[in-house]
Coordinates of C-alpha atoms in Angstrom, one line a residue:
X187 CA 6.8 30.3 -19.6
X188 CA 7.5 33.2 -17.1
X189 CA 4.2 34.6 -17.9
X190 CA 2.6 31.3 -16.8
X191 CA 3.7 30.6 -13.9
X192 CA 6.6 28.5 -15.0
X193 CA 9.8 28.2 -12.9
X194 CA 12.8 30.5 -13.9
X195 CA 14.8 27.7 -12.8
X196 CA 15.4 24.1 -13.6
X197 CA 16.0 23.4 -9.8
X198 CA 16.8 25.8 -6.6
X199 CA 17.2 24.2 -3.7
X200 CA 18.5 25.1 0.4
X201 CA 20.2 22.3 2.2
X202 CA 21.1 22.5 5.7
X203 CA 22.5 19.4 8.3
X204 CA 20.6 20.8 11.2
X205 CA 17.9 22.9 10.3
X206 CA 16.7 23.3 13.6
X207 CA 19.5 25.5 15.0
X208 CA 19.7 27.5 11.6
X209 CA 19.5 31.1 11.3
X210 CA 16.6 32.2 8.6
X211 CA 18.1 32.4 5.2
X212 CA 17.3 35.3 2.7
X213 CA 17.3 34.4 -0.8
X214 CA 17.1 37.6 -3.7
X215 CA 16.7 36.7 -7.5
X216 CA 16.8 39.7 -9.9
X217 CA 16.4 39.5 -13.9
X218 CA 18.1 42.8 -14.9
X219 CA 15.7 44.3 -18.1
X220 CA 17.4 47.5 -19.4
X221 CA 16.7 50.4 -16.7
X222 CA 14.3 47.9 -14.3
X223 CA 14.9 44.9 -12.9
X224 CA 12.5 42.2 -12.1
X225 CA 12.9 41.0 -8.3
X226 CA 12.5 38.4 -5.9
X227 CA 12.9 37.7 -2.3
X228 CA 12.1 36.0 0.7
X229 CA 13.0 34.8 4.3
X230 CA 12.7 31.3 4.2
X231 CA 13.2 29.3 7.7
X232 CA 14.4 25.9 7.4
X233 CA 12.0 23.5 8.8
X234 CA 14.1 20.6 7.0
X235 CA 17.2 19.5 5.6
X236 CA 16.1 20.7 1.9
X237 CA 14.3 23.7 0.9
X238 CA 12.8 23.3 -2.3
X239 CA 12.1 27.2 -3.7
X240 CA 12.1 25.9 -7.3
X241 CA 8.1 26.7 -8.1
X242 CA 8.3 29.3 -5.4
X243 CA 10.6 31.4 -7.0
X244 CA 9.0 34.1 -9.7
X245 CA 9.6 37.5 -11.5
X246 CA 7.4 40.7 -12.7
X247 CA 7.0 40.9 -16.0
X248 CA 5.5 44.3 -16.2
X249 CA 8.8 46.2 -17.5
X250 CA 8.7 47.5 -20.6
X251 CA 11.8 44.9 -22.1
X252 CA 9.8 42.2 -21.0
X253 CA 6.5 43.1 -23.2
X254 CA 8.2 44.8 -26.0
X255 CA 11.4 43.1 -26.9
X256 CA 11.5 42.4 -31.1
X257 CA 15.0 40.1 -31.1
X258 CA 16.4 37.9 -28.8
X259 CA 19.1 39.7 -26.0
X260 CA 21.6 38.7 -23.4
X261 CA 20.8 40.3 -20.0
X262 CA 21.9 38.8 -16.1
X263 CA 20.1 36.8 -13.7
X264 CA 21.8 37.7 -10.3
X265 CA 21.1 35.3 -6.9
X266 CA 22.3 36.1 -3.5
X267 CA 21.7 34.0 -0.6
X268 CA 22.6 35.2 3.0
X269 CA 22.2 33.8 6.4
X270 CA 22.8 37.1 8.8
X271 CA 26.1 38.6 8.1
X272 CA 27.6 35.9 5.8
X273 CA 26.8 35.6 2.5
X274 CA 26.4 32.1 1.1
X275 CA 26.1 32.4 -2.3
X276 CA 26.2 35.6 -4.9
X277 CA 27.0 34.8 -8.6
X278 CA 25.3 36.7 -11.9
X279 CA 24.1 34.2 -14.7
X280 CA 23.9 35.0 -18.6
X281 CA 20.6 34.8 -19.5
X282 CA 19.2 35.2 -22.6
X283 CA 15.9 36.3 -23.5
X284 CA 13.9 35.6 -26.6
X285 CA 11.7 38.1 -28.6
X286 CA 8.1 38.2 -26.9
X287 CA 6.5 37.0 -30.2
X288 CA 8.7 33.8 -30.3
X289 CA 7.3 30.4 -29.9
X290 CA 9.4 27.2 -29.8
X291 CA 7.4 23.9 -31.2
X292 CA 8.5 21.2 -28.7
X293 CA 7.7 19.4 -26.0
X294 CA 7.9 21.9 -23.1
X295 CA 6.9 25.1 -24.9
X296 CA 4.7 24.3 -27.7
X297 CA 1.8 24.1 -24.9
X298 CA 1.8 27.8 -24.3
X299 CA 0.5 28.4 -28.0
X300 CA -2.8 29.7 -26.5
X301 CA -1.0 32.3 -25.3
X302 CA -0.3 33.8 -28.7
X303 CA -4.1 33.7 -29.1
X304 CA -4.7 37.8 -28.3
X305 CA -8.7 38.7 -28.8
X306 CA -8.0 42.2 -27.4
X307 CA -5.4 43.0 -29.9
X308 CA -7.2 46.1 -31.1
X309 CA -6.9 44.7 -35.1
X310 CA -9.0 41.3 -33.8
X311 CA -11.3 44.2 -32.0
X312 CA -11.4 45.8 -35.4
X313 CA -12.7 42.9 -37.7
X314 CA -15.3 42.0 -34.9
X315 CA -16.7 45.5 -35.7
X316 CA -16.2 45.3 -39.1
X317 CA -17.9 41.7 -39.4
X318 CA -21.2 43.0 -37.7
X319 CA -22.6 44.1 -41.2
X320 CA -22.1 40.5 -42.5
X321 CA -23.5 39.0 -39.7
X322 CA -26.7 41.0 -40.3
X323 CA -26.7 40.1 -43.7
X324 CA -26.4 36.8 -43.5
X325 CA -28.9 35.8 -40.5
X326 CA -31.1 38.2 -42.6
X327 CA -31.8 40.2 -39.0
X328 CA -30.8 44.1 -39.1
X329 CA -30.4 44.1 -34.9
X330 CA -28.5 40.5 -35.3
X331 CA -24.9 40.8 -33.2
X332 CA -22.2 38.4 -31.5
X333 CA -23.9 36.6 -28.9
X334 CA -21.8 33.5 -29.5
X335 CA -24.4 30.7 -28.4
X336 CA -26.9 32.4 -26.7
X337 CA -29.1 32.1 -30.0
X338 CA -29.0 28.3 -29.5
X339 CA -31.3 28.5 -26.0
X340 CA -30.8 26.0 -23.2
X341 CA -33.9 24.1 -23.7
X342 CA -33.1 23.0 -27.9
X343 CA -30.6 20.2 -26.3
X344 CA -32.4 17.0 -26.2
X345 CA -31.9 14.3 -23.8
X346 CA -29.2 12.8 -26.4
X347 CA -27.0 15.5 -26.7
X348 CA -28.5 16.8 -30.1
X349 CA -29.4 20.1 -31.1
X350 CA -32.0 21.1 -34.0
X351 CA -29.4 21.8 -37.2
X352 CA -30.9 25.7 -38.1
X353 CA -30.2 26.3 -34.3
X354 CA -26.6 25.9 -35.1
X355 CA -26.3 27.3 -38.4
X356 CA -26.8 31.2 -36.2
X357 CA -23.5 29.6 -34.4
X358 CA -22.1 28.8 -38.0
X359 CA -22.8 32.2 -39.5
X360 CA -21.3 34.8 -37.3
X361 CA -18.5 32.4 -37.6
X362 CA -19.0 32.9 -41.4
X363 CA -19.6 37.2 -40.9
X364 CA -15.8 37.0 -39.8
X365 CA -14.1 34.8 -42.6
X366 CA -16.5 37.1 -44.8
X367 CA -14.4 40.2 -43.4
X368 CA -11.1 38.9 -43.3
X369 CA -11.5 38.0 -46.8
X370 CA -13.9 40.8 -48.5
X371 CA -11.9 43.8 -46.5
X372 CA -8.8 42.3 -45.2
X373 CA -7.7 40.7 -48.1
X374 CA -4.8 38.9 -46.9
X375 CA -1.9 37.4 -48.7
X376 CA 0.7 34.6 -47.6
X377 CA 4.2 35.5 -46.4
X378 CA 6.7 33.1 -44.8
X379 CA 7.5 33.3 -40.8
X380 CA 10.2 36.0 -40.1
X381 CA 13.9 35.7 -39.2
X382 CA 13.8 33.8 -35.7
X383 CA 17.7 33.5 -35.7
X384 CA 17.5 31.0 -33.2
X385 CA 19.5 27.3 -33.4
X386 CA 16.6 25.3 -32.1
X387 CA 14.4 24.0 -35.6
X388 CA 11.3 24.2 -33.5
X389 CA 11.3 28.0 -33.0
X390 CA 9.1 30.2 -35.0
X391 CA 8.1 34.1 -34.3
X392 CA 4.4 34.9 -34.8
X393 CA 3.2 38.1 -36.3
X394 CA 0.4 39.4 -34.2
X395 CA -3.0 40.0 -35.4
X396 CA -2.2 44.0 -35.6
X397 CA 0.8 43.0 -37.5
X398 CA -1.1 40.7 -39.7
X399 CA -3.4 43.7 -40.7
X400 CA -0.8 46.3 -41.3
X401 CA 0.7 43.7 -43.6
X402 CA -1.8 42.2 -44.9
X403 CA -0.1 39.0 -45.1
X404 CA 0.2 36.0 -42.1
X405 CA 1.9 32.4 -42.4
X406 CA -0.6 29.7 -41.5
X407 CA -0.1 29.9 -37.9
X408 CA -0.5 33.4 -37.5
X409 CA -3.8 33.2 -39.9
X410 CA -5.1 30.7 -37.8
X411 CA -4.5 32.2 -34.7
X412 CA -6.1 35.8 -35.7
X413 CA -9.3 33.5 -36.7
X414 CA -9.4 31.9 -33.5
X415 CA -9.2 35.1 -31.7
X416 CA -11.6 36.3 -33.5
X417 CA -13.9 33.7 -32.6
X418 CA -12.7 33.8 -28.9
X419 CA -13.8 37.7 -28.6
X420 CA -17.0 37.0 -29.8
X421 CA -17.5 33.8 -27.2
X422 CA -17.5 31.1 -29.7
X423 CA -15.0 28.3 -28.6
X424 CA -11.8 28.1 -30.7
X425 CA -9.4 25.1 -30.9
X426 CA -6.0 25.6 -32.8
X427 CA -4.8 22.0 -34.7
X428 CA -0.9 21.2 -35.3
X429 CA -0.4 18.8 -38.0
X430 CA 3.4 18.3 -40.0
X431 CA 4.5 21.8 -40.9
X432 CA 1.1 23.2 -40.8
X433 CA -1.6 25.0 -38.5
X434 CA -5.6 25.9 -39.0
X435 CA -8.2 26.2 -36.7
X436 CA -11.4 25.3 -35.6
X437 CA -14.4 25.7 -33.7
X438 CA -17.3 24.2 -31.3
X439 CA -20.5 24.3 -32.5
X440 CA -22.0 24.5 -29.1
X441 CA -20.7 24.5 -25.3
X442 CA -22.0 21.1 -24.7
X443 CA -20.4 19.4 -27.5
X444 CA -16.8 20.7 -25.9
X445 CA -17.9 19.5 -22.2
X446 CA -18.5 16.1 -23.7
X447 CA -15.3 15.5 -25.6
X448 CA -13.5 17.2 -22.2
X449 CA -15.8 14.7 -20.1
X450 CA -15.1 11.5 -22.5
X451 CA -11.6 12.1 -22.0
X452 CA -11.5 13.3 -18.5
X453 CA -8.3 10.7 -17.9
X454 CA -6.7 12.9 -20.3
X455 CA -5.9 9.5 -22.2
X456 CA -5.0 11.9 -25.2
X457 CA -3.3 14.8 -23.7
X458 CA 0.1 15.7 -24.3
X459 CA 2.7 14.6 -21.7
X460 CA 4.9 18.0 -21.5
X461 CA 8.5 17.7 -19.9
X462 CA 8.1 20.9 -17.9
X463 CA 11.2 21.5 -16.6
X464 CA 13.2 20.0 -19.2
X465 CA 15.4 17.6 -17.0
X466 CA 13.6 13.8 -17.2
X467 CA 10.4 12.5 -17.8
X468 CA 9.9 12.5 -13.9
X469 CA 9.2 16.0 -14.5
X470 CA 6.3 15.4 -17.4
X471 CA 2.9 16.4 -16.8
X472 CA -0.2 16.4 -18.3
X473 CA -1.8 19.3 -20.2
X474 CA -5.4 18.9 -21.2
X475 CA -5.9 21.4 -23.5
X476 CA -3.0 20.1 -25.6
X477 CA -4.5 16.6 -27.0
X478 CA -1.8 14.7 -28.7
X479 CA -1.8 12.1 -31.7
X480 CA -3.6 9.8 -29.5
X481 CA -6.7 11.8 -30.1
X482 CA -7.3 11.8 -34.0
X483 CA -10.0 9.2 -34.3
X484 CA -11.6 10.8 -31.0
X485 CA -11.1 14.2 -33.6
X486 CA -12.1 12.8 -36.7
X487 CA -15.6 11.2 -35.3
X488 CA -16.3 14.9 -34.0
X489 CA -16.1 16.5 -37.2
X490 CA -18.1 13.7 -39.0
X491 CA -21.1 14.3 -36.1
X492 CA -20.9 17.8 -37.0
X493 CA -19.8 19.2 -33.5
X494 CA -16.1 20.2 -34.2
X495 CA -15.3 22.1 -37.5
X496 CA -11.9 22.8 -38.8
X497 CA -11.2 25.5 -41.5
X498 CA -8.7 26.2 -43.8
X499 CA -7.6 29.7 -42.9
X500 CA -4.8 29.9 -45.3
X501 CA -7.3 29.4 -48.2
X502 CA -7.9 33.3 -47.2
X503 CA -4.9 33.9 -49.4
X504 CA -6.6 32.1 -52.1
X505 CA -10.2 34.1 -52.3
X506 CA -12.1 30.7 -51.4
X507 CA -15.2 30.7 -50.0
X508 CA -16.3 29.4 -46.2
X509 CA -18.1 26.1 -47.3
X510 CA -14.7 25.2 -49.3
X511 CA -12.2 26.3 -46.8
X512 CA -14.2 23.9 -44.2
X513 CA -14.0 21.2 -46.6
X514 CA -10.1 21.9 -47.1
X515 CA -10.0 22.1 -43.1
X516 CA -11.8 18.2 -42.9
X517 CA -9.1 17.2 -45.5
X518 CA -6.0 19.0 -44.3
X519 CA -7.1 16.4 -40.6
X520 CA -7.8 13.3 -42.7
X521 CA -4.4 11.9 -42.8
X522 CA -3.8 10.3 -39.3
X523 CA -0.2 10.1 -40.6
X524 CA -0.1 14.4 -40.8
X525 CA -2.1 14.8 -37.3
X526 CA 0.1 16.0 -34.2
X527 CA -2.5 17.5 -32.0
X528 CA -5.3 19.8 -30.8
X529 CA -4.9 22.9 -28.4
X530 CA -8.3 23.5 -26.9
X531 CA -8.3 27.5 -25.9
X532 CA -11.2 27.8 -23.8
X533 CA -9.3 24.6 -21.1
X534 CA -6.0 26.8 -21.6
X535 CA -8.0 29.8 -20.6
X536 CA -9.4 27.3 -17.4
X537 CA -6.2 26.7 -16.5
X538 CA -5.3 30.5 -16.2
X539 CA -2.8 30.1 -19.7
X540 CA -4.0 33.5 -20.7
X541 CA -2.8 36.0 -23.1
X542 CA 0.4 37.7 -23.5
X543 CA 0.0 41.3 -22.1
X544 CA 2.7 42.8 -25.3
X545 CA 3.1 46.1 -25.9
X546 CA 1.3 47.3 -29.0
X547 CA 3.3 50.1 -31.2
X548 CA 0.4 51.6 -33.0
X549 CA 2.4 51.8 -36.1
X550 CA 1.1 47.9 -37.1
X551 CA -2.0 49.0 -36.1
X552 CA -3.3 50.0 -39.2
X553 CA -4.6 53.1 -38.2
X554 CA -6.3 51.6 -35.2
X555 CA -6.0 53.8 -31.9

């Protein structure tokens, strides 16, 4: 949350009867993070009765505890507030900070998921590389690389929005070039989520795509989200769908396709409504690249036009073929009853929800510098 721009607190506020003869007021917020401490502060001069600093207020996350913490700790949150010589306020707070890989399911967080998506962990840079041969191979062209859709050229979408099928099929096989990696040379297994040891039902941690590797094993989140980086790095448009207990993800065929579906619903008539502060439904806002249940049929109609396509990434585990796990993909989404939502990574990107910067120990690596 802290990462994107979210408040640190549920509500800060200033009040003063008679702003007008008040003396400025300094205000210092410090998150204490081992041997650094991540600081705020500012002069703020009271132009009216209430000072609201709630979205002002923000924190560095560059230390080292911050990026790199593997269980959840109990650190202080200190606030002074001081007008001249007198101080008005100075109190530490418990705070408690969770491990940077966990991700909490609910209806604040679970709209930072894109943020998990990490296409310059150096294992998602590694099966890039290693999918180049496939991608050769299977657009039968020895210079062939990842130029997402630049080999479907401007001029092949007609005035109704369609596009020549064998255009599409070069977008469909470098798609294919990395399932054919991570399943030929990666040769992944399925493992349940770690330990989260946290109270709250909707928290899970999420093993990174470097992690993934040196284990060779992922649960169905963390497979789906090492595919969809993978297809983010090589500028082919991922989505990530939530359904009951379950994650896979997906892709658009073409650029146009996506600015369609983000035009048709440009009220946002199927985006989540996320609490974001956690304190009433006053507070909920809109996040459009989190489309709620509201936006299965829009969903299902995309994938029977051919322009969205879901895949079964946990069929990985199971030596199954591209064409199948798409097939298990379009069935996993075809039970409205199932269907929670869509996270649409190139909006989140838009909207500046960008990756984690976490500290990689090369150990889970797999041998990748």
């Amino acid at each position: 949350m802290l990462h994107n721009a979210q408040p640190l607190f549920r509500r800060f506020v200033l009040s003063c009867e008679a702003p007008e003869r008040a003396d400025p007021v300094d205000v210092e917020v410090a998150v204490h993070l081992g041997d650094e401490e991540a600081r705020f502060e500012r002069r703020v001069v009271m132009a009216h009765e209430r000072e609201n600093l709630t979205r002002d207020i923000h924190v560095p996350l560059t230390a080292d505890v911050a990026r790199g913490v593997h269980e959840a700790i109990n650190t202080s949150l200190q606030v002074r507030v001081r007008q001249g010589g007198r101080l008005l306020y100075h109190d530490s707070h418990r705070l408690r900070l969770l491990p940077v890989d966990q991700w909490r399911d609910n209806r604040r967080d679970g709209q930072w998921l894109p943020s998990f998506v990490l296409p310059r962990d150096p294992a998602v840079v590694r099966a890039v590389s290693q999918s180049q041969r496939y991608n050769r191979v299977l657009r039968d062209d020895p210079t062939a690389g990842f130029e997402g859709y630049q080999c479907v050229p401007d001029a092949a979408l007609a005035a109704d929005g369609r596009i020549d099928e064998e255009l599409l099929r070069g977008v469909d096989r470098q798609v294919e070039s990395i399932w054919a990696t991570l399943l030929h040379d990666w040769q992944l297994g399925y493992i349940n989520p770690p330990p989260s040891y946290s109270r709250q039902l909707d928290s899970q941690r999420l093993r990174m795509p470097s992690t993934v590797l040196a284990e060779r094993a992922g649960t169905c989140i963390d497979l789906a989200l090492l595919f969809a980086a993978c297809l983010e790095l090589v500028d082919i448009y991922p989505v990530v769908f939530l359904l009951e207990g379950h994650a896979l993800p997906g892709w658009w065929r073409h650029p146009s396709f996506r600015e369609a579906y983000m035009q048709m619903t440009g009220n946002y008539s199927g985006a989540v409504r996320a609490d974001a502060s956690g304190s009433s439904a006053a507070n909920a806002q809109t996040v459009p690249w989190h489309a709620g249940r509201a936006s299965w049929d829009e969903v299902r109609q995309l994938i029977a036009e051919r322009k969205l396509v879901p895949i079964e990434t946990v069929r990985l585990t199971e030596h199954c073929g591209f064409v199948e796990a798409i097939e298990s993909g379009i069935e996993a989404l075809g039970d409205r009853a199932d269907y929670d939502s869509m996270l649409d990574i190139i909006t989140a990107r838009q909207r500046q929800i960008t990756p984690l910067p976490l500290l990689q120990d090369l150990r889970d690596v797999g041998g990748v510098a």
